[in-house]
Structure formats: C-alpha cells, structure tokens
JSON list of C-alpha atoms in Angstrom, two decimals:
[
{"chain": "A", "resi": 171, "resn": "MET", "atom": "CA", "xyz": [-0.10, -0.19, -0.07]},
{"chain": "A", "resi": 172, "resn": "SER", "atom": "CA", "xyz": [1.48, 3.56, -0.81]},
{"chain": "A", "resi": 173, "resn": "ILE", "atom": "CA", "xyz": [1.16, 6.77, 1.12]},
{"chain": "A", "resi": 174, "resn": "PRO", "atom": "CA", "xyz": [-1.26, 9.57, -0.79]},
{"chain": "A", "resi": 175, "resn": "GLU", "atom": "CA", "xyz": [1.05, 12.45, -1.63]},
{"chain": "A", "resi": 176, "resn": "ALA", "atom": "CA", "xyz": [-1.30, 14.68, 0.63]},
{"chain": "A", "resi": 177, "resn": "ILE", "atom": "CA", "xyz": [0.19, 13.22, 3.21]},
{"chain": "A", "resi": 178, "resn": "HIS", "atom": "CA", "xyz": [3.99, 13.60, 2.25]},
{"chain": "A", "resi": 179, "resn": "PRO", "atom": "CA", "xyz": [4.27, 16.25, -0.60]},
{"chain": "A", "resi": 180, "resn": "GLU", "atom": "CA", "xyz": [7.64, 16.31, -2.32]},
{"chain": "A", "resi": 181, "resn": "ALA", "atom": "CA", "xyz": [10.09, 19.03, -1.66]},
{"chain": "A", "resi": 182, "resn": "ILE", "atom": "CA", "xyz": [10.68, 21.57, -4.45]},
{"chain": "A", "resi": 183, "resn": "HIS", "atom": "CA", "xyz": [14.06, 22.31, -5.93]},
{"chain": "A", "resi": 184, "resn": "ILE", "atom": "CA", "xyz": [15.28, 25.27, -7.83]},
{"chain": "A", "resi": 185, "resn": "GLY", "atom": "CA", "xyz": [18.40, 25.33, -8.92]},
{"chain": "A", "resi": 186, "resn": "ALA", "atom": "CA", "xyz": [21.22, 27.88, -8.93]},
{"chain": "A", "resi": 187, "resn": "ASP", "atom": "CA", "xyz": [20.64, 28.84, -12.34]},
{"chain": "A", "resi": 188, "resn": "GLU", "atom": "CA", "xyz": [16.83, 28.39, -12.83]},
{"chain": "A", "resi": 189, "resn": "LEU", "atom": "CA", "xyz": [15.64, 31.74, -11.69]},
{"chain": "A", "resi": 190, "resn": "PRO", "atom": "CA", "xyz": [17.38, 34.60, -13.57]},
{"chain": "A", "resi": 191, "resn": "PHE", "atom": "CA", "xyz": [18.79, 37.80, -11.64]},
{"chain": "A", "resi": 192, "resn": "ILE", "atom": "CA", "xyz": [17.43, 41.33, -13.20]},
{"chain": "A", "resi": 193, "resn": "ASP", "atom": "CA", "xyz": [18.90, 44.68, -12.64]},
{"chain": "A", "resi": 194, "resn": "ILE", "atom": "CA", "xyz": [17.62, 47.02, -10.26]},
{"chain": "A", "resi": 195, "resn": "GLY", "atom": "CA", "xyz": [20.03, 49.79, -10.87]},
{"chain": "A", "resi": 196, "resn": "ASP", "atom": "CA", "xyz": [24.08, 50.12, -11.14]},
{"chain": "A", "resi": 197, "resn": "GLY", "atom": "CA", "xyz": [24.28, 46.70, -11.82]},
{"chain": "A", "resi": 198, "resn": "SER", "atom": "CA", "xyz": [23.01, 45.38, -8.88]},
{"chain": "A", "resi": 199, "resn": "LEU", "atom": "CA", "xyz": [20.58, 42.36, -9.07]},
{"chain": "A", "resi": 200, "resn": "LEU", "atom": "CA", "xyz": [17.36, 40.78, -7.98]},
{"chain": "A", "resi": 201, "resn": "ARG", "atom": "CA", "xyz": [15.54, 37.57, -8.14]},
{"chain": "A", "resi": 202, "resn": "VAL", "atom": "CA", "xyz": [12.40, 36.29, -6.41]},
{"chain": "A", "resi": 203, "resn": "LEU", "atom": "CA", "xyz": [12.30, 32.97, -5.04]},
{"chain": "A", "resi": 204, "resn": "GLN", "atom": "CA", "xyz": [9.31, 32.59, -3.49]},
{"chain": "A", "resi": 205, "resn": "VAL", "atom": "CA", "xyz": [5.97, 34.34, -2.92]},
{"chain": "A", "resi": 206, "resn": "LYS", "atom": "CA", "xyz": [3.33, 32.94, -0.56]},
{"chain": "A", "resi": 207, "resn": "ARG", "atom": "CA", "xyz": [0.45, 35.41, -0.85]},
{"chain": "A", "resi": 208, "resn": "GLY", "atom": "CA", "xyz": [-1.79, 34.14, 1.93]},
{"chain": "A", "resi": 209, "resn": "GLU", "atom": "CA", "xyz": [1.06, 34.29, 4.30]},
{"chain": "A", "resi": 210, "resn": "GLY", "atom": "CA", "xyz": [2.88, 37.49, 3.31]},
{"chain": "A", "resi": 211, "resn": "LEU", "atom": "CA", "xyz": [6.09, 35.88, 2.84]},
{"chain": "A", "resi": 212, "resn": "TRP", "atom": "CA", "xyz": [8.29, 37.09, 0.22]},
{"chain": "A", "resi": 213, "resn": "ILE", "atom": "CA", "xyz": [12.12, 35.52, -0.43]},
{"chain": "A", "resi": 214, "resn": "ILE", "atom": "CA", "xyz": [14.63, 37.29, -2.65]},
{"chain": "A", "resi": 215, "resn": "GLU", "atom": "CA", "xyz": [18.21, 37.19, -3.41]},
{"chain": "A", "resi": 216, "resn": "ASN", "atom": "CA", "xyz": [20.33, 40.47, -4.01]},
{"chain": "A", "resi": 217, "resn": "VAL", "atom": "CA", "xyz": [23.73, 40.65, -5.48]},
{"chain": "A", "resi": 218, "resn": "PHE", "atom": "CA", "xyz": [24.92, 44.59, -4.86]},
{"chain": "A", "resi": 219, "resn": "LYS", "atom": "CA", "xyz": [26.99, 46.43, -5.80]},
{"chain": "A", "resi": 220, "resn": "ALA", "atom": "CA", "xyz": [29.45, 48.73, -3.92]},
{"chain": "A", "resi": 221, "resn": "GLY", "atom": "CA", "xyz": [27.74, 52.12, -3.33]},
{"chain": "A", "resi": 222, "resn": "TYR", "atom": "CA", "xyz": [23.91, 50.61, -3.93]},
{"chain": "A", "resi": 223, "resn": "GLU", "atom": "CA", "xyz": [21.67, 52.04, -1.18]},
{"chain": "A", "resi": 224, "resn": "VAL", "atom": "CA", "xyz": [18.34, 51.21, -0.48]},
{"chain": "A", "resi": 225, "resn": "GLU", "atom": "CA", "xyz": [16.25, 54.09, 0.91]},
{"chain": "A", "resi": 226, "resn": "THR", "atom": "CA", "xyz": [15.08, 54.65, 4.56]},
{"chain": "A", "resi": 227, "resn": "HIS", "atom": "CA", "xyz": [12.22, 51.73, 5.19]},
{"chain": "A", "resi": 228, "resn": "LYS", "atom": "CA", "xyz": [10.56, 49.51, 7.98]},
{"chain": "A", "resi": 229, "resn": "HIS", "atom": "CA", "xyz": [8.56, 46.65, 7.27]},
{"chain": "A", "resi": 230, "resn": "THR", "atom": "CA", "xyz": [5.07, 45.36, 8.53]},
{"chain": "A", "resi": 231, "resn": "GLY", "atom": "CA", "xyz": [6.53, 42.04, 9.27]},
{"chain": "A", "resi": 232, "resn": "PRO", "atom": "CA", "xyz": [10.02, 40.34, 10.36]},
{"chain": "A", "resi": 233, "resn": "VAL", "atom": "CA", "xyz": [12.68, 39.97, 7.91]},
{"chain": "A", "resi": 234, "resn": "TRP", "atom": "CA", "xyz": [15.73, 37.65, 8.23]},
{"chain": "A", "resi": 235, "resn": "GLY", "atom": "CA", "xyz": [18.87, 38.51, 6.43]},
{"chain": "A", "resi": 236, "resn": "TYR", "atom": "CA", "xyz": [21.49, 35.71, 5.02]},
{"chain": "A", "resi": 237, "resn": "THR", "atom": "CA", "xyz": [24.74, 37.48, 3.88]},
{"chain": "A", "resi": 238, "resn": "THR", "atom": "CA", "xyz": [26.67, 34.89, 1.51]},
{"chain": "A", "resi": 239, "resn": "SER", "atom": "CA", "xyz": [29.60, 36.96, 0.11]},
{"chain": "A", "resi": 240, "resn": "GLY", "atom": "CA", "xyz": [30.60, 40.97, 0.33]},
{"chain": "A", "resi": 241, "resn": "ALA", "atom": "CA", "xyz": [29.56, 43.04, 2.87]},
{"chain": "A", "resi": 242, "resn": "TRP", "atom": "CA", "xyz": [26.90, 45.81, 3.91]},
{"chain": "A", "resi": 243, "resn": "LYS", "atom": "CA", "xyz": [25.30, 47.89, 6.67]},
{"chain": "A", "resi": 244, "resn": "TYR", "atom": "CA", "xyz": [22.66, 49.86, 7.84]},
{"chain": "A", "resi": 245, "resn": "LYS", "atom": "CA", "xyz": [23.59, 53.53, 8.15]},
{"chain": "A", "resi": 246, "resn": "GLU", "atom": "CA", "xyz": [21.63, 53.61, 11.67]},
{"chain": "A", "resi": 247, "resn": "TYR", "atom": "CA", "xyz": [24.11, 50.72, 13.07]},
{"chain": "A", "resi": 248, "resn": "ASP", "atom": "CA", "xyz": [27.72, 50.14, 13.67]},
{"chain": "A", "resi": 249, "resn": "TYR", "atom": "CA", "xyz": [28.19, 46.40, 12.82]},
{"chain": "A", "resi": 250, "resn": "VAL", "atom": "CA", "xyz": [28.78, 45.06, 9.18]},
{"chain": "A", "resi": 251, "resn": "ASN", "atom": "CA", "xyz": [26.91, 42.09, 7.57]},
{"chain": "A", "resi": 252, "resn": "ARG", "atom": "CA", "xyz": [29.63, 40.18, 5.87]},
{"chain": "A", "resi": 253, "resn": "ALA", "atom": "CA", "xyz": [29.71, 36.76, 4.19]},
{"chain": "A", "resi": 254, "resn": "GLY", "atom": "CA", "xyz": [28.05, 33.91, 6.83]},
{"chain": "A", "resi": 255, "resn": "SER", "atom": "CA", "xyz": [26.30, 36.61, 8.89]},
{"chain": "A", "resi": 256, "resn": "PHE", "atom": "CA", "xyz": [22.50, 36.43, 9.78]},
{"chain": "A", "resi": 257, "resn": "LEU", "atom": "CA", "xyz": [20.43, 39.31, 10.58]},
{"chain": "A", "resi": 258, "resn": "TYR", "atom": "CA", "xyz": [17.28, 39.73, 12.34]},
{"chain": "A", "resi": 259, "resn": "GLU", "atom": "CA", "xyz": [14.90, 42.56, 11.85]},
{"chain": "A", "resi": 260, "resn": "PRO", "atom": "CA", "xyz": [11.93, 42.95, 13.92]},
{"chain": "A", "resi": 261, "resn": "ALA", "atom": "CA", "xyz": [8.78, 44.58, 12.40]},
{"chain": "A", "resi": 262, "resn": "GLY", "atom": "CA", "xyz": [8.88, 48.24, 12.59]},
{"chain": "A", "resi": 263, "resn": "SER", "atom": "CA", "xyz": [12.38, 48.82, 12.82]},
{"chain": "A", "resi": 264, "resn": "VAL", "atom": "CA", "xyz": [13.68, 51.52, 10.63]},
{"chain": "A", "resi": 265, "resn": "HIS", "atom": "CA", "xyz": [17.25, 51.28, 8.23]},
{"chain": "A", "resi": 266, "resn": "THR", "atom": "CA", "xyz": [19.04, 52.33, 5.57]},
{"chain": "A", "resi": 267, "resn": "LEU", "atom": "CA", "xyz": [20.60, 49.55, 3.61]},
{"chain": "A", "resi": 268, "resn": "GLN", "atom": "CA", "xyz": [24.27, 50.37, 2.46]},
{"chain": "A", "resi": 269, "resn": "CYS", "atom": "CA", "xyz": [26.17, 47.84, 0.41]},
{"chain": "A", "resi": 270, "resn": "ILE", "atom": "CA", "xyz": [30.19, 48.87, 0.93]},
{"chain": "A", "resi": 271, "resn": "GLU", "atom": "CA", "xyz": [31.61, 45.74, -1.30]},
{"chain": "A", "resi": 272, "resn": "ASP", "atom": "CA", "xyz": [30.96, 44.64, -4.88]},
{"chain": "A", "resi": 273, "resn": "ASN", "atom": "CA", "xyz": [29.25, 41.20, -5.35]},
{"chain": "A", "resi": 274, "resn": "THR", "atom": "CA", "xyz": [27.50, 41.44, -1.74]},
{"chain": "A", "resi": 275, "resn": "ARG", "atom": "CA", "xyz": [24.88, 38.65, -2.13]},
{"chain": "A", "resi": 276, "resn": "VAL", "atom": "CA", "xyz": [22.10, 38.47, 0.43]},
{"chain": "A", "resi": 277, "resn": "TRP", "atom": "CA", "xyz": [19.25, 36.69, 0.85]},
{"chain": "A", "resi": 278, "resn": "PHE", "atom": "CA", "xyz": [15.93, 38.25, 2.20]},
{"chain": "A", "resi": 279, "resn": "GLN", "atom": "CA", "xyz": [12.98, 36.22, 3.84]},
{"chain": "A", "resi": 280, "resn": "MET", "atom": "CA", "xyz": [10.27, 38.80, 4.39]},
{"chain": "A", "resi": 281, "resn": "TYR", "atom": "CA", "xyz": [6.75, 38.90, 5.82]},
{"chain": "A", "resi": 282, "resn": "GLY", "atom": "CA", "xyz": [4.25, 41.79, 5.06]},
{"chain": "A", "resi": 283, "resn": "SER", "atom": "CA", "xyz": [5.21, 45.25, 3.40]},
{"chain": "A", "resi": 284, "resn": "ASN", "atom": "CA", "xyz": [8.28, 47.41, 3.09]},
{"chain": "A", "resi": 285, "resn": "ILE", "atom": "CA", "xyz": [7.36, 50.96, 3.92]},
{"chain": "A", "resi": 286, "resn": "ASN", "atom": "CA", "xyz": [9.89, 53.50, 2.34]},
{"chain": "A", "resi": 287, "resn": "LEU", "atom": "CA", "xyz": [10.11, 56.63, 4.11]},
{"chain": "A", "resi": 288, "resn": "ASP", "atom": "CA", "xyz": [11.55, 60.11, 3.12]},
{"chain": "A", "resi": 289, "resn": "ALA", "atom": "CA", "xyz": [13.89, 62.25, 5.58]},
{"chain": "A", "resi": 290, "resn": "GLU", "atom": "CA", "xyz": [11.01, 63.89, 7.69]},
{"chain": "A", "resi": 291, "resn": "GLY", "atom": "CA", "xyz": [9.60, 59.77, 8.23]},
{"chain": "A", "resi": 292, "resn": "ASN", "atom": "CA", "xyz": [6.87, 60.68, 5.29]},
{"chain": "A", "resi": 293, "resn": "ILE", "atom": "CA", "xyz": [5.67, 57.41, 3.46]},
{"chain": "A", "resi": 294, "resn": "THR", "atom": "CA", "xyz": [6.84, 57.54, 0.22]},
{"chain": "A", "resi": 295, "resn": "SER", "atom": "CA", "xyz": [5.93, 54.34, -1.21]},
{"chain": "A", "resi": 296, "resn": "VAL", "atom": "CA", "xyz": [4.99, 50.83, 0.04]},
{"chain": "A", "resi": 297, "resn": "VAL", "atom": "CA", "xyz": [6.25, 47.35, -1.76]},
{"chain": "A", "resi": 298, "resn": "ASP", "atom": "CA", "xyz": [5.18, 43.84, -0.92]},
{"chain": "A", "resi": 299, "resn": "GLY", "atom": "CA", "xyz": [6.06, 40.62, -2.24]},
{"chain": "A", "resi": 300, "resn": "GLN", "atom": "CA", "xyz": [3.05, 40.41, -4.91]},
{"chain": "A", "resi": 301, "resn": "MET", "atom": "CA", "xyz": [4.40, 43.98, -6.34]},
{"chain": "A", "resi": 302, "resn": "THR", "atom": "CA", "xyz": [8.05, 42.67, -6.35]},
{"chain": "A", "resi": 303, "resn": "LEU", "atom": "CA", "xyz": [7.15, 39.40, -7.99]},
{"chain": "A", "resi": 304, "resn": "ASP", "atom": "CA", "xyz": [4.91, 41.58, -10.75]},
{"chain": "A", "resi": 305, "resn": "PHE", "atom": "CA", "xyz": [8.31, 44.03, -11.14]},
{"chain": "A", "resi": 306, "resn": "TYR", "atom": "CA", "xyz": [10.76, 40.91, -11.44]},
{"chain": "A", "resi": 307, "resn": "LEU", "atom": "CA", "xyz": [8.25, 39.37, -13.97]},
{"chain": "A", "resi": 308, "resn": "ALA", "atom": "CA", "xyz": [7.83, 42.15, -16.23]},
{"chain": "A", "resi": 309, "resn": "MET", "atom": "CA", "xyz": [11.78, 43.07, -15.87]},
{"chain": "A", "resi": 310, "resn": "CYS", "atom": "CA", "xyz": [12.27, 39.49, -17.11]},
{"chain": "A", "resi": 311, "resn": "GLU", "atom": "CA", "xyz": [9.76, 39.51, -20.12]},
{"chain": "A", "resi": 312, "resn": "ALA", "atom": "CA", "xyz": [11.17, 42.78, -21.21]},
{"chain": "A", "resi": 313, "resn": "GLU", "atom": "CA", "xyz": [14.71, 41.43, -21.11]},
{"chain": "A", "resi": 314, "resn": "GLY", "atom": "CA", "xyz": [13.12, 38.36, -23.34]},
{"chain": "A", "resi": 315, "resn": "LEU", "atom": "CA", "xyz": [13.82, 35.85, -20.86]},
{"chain": "A", "resi": 316, "resn": "PRO", "atom": "CA", "xyz": [11.41, 32.98, -20.28]},
{"chain": "A", "resi": 317, "resn": "THR", "atom": "CA", "xyz": [8.98, 33.22, -17.66]},
{"chain": "A", "resi": 318, "resn": "PRO", "atom": "CA", "xyz": [10.69, 32.34, -14.30]},
{"chain": "A", "resi": 319, "resn": "LYS", "atom": "CA", "xyz": [9.18, 29.51, -12.54]},
{"chain": "A", "resi": 320, "resn": "VAL", "atom": "CA", "xyz": [9.06, 31.06, -9.29]},
{"chain": "A", "resi": 321, "resn": "LEU", "atom": "CA", "xyz": [7.80, 29.26, -6.37]},
{"chain": "A", "resi": 322, "resn": "VAL", "atom": "CA", "xyz": [4.31, 31.23, -5.85]},
{"chain": "A", "resi": 323, "resn": "GLU", "atom": "CA", "xyz": [1.47, 29.86, -3.66]}
]
C-alpha cells in the first residue's frame, strides 16, 4: 500500500541557474525565489555593487537576512554584515541599507510590506511580495527571458 502524496508532499528544488537575476540599478541584481500570498511571505536574493543604497524603510513584519558574500550595513548601526552573517529585523525597525563591497549577495526572507520613508519619516511608497514578483516577471519579459518558475503559492 502506498502513502498518498497529500500526506507526504514532495520537496521542491530550484537550481542555482533556474531563476535569472534582473538589474535593479547600477548593476545591482534581484531575483524572486518565493511568494506565499496568503502568508505575506516573500523571499528574494540580491547581488549588490558597492555604493548601492536602499532608501530608508521599515517592514510591517519580521525579516531575516543571510549574507553569503561581500559586505553591507545599515546607516543607523555600527555593525557590518559579511559572508556568513545572519540578521533579524523585528517588524517596525527603521534602517537604510548601504552596500560597501562589490558582489555582496544577500537572501532576504520577509513577511508583510516594506514601507519606504523620506528624511522626515513620511511614507513615499509601499512594496510587498506581489508587487516585487510582478516587477520581477515584467523585467524578465522585457529582457526577453523565459517566464521564471518562481515558487508562488
């Protein structure tokens, strides 16, 4: 007697070259790995060039960051995230990402939205997993790439 797949779902593998990176400015790159709409989860990988900066922002949910190469920091803190670093951001923490080395690779696992802020703390834009996925897919299409098989639930 075999066990139904519903009891033991199969693992899903995405190879290192199966999802393309797209340029997000100055040669820094993005790819979207997973979006779980019902949970508000989005997982992305970035490859930043030195000097790349993400505007000041906060998140509506927690964020986990895993650095696999290079170095980056937040303007608001003294520590530097380097290869092997793990970072946890509680919901509501405010920070400004600055990349300080070329080829800085970081995986971010986020829940909720990213709220971008101006110098006075006013909201300038809000980005979530679905918006990031839509942008990623549109950029892949614009670059003539096949539709990437992002894990979307």
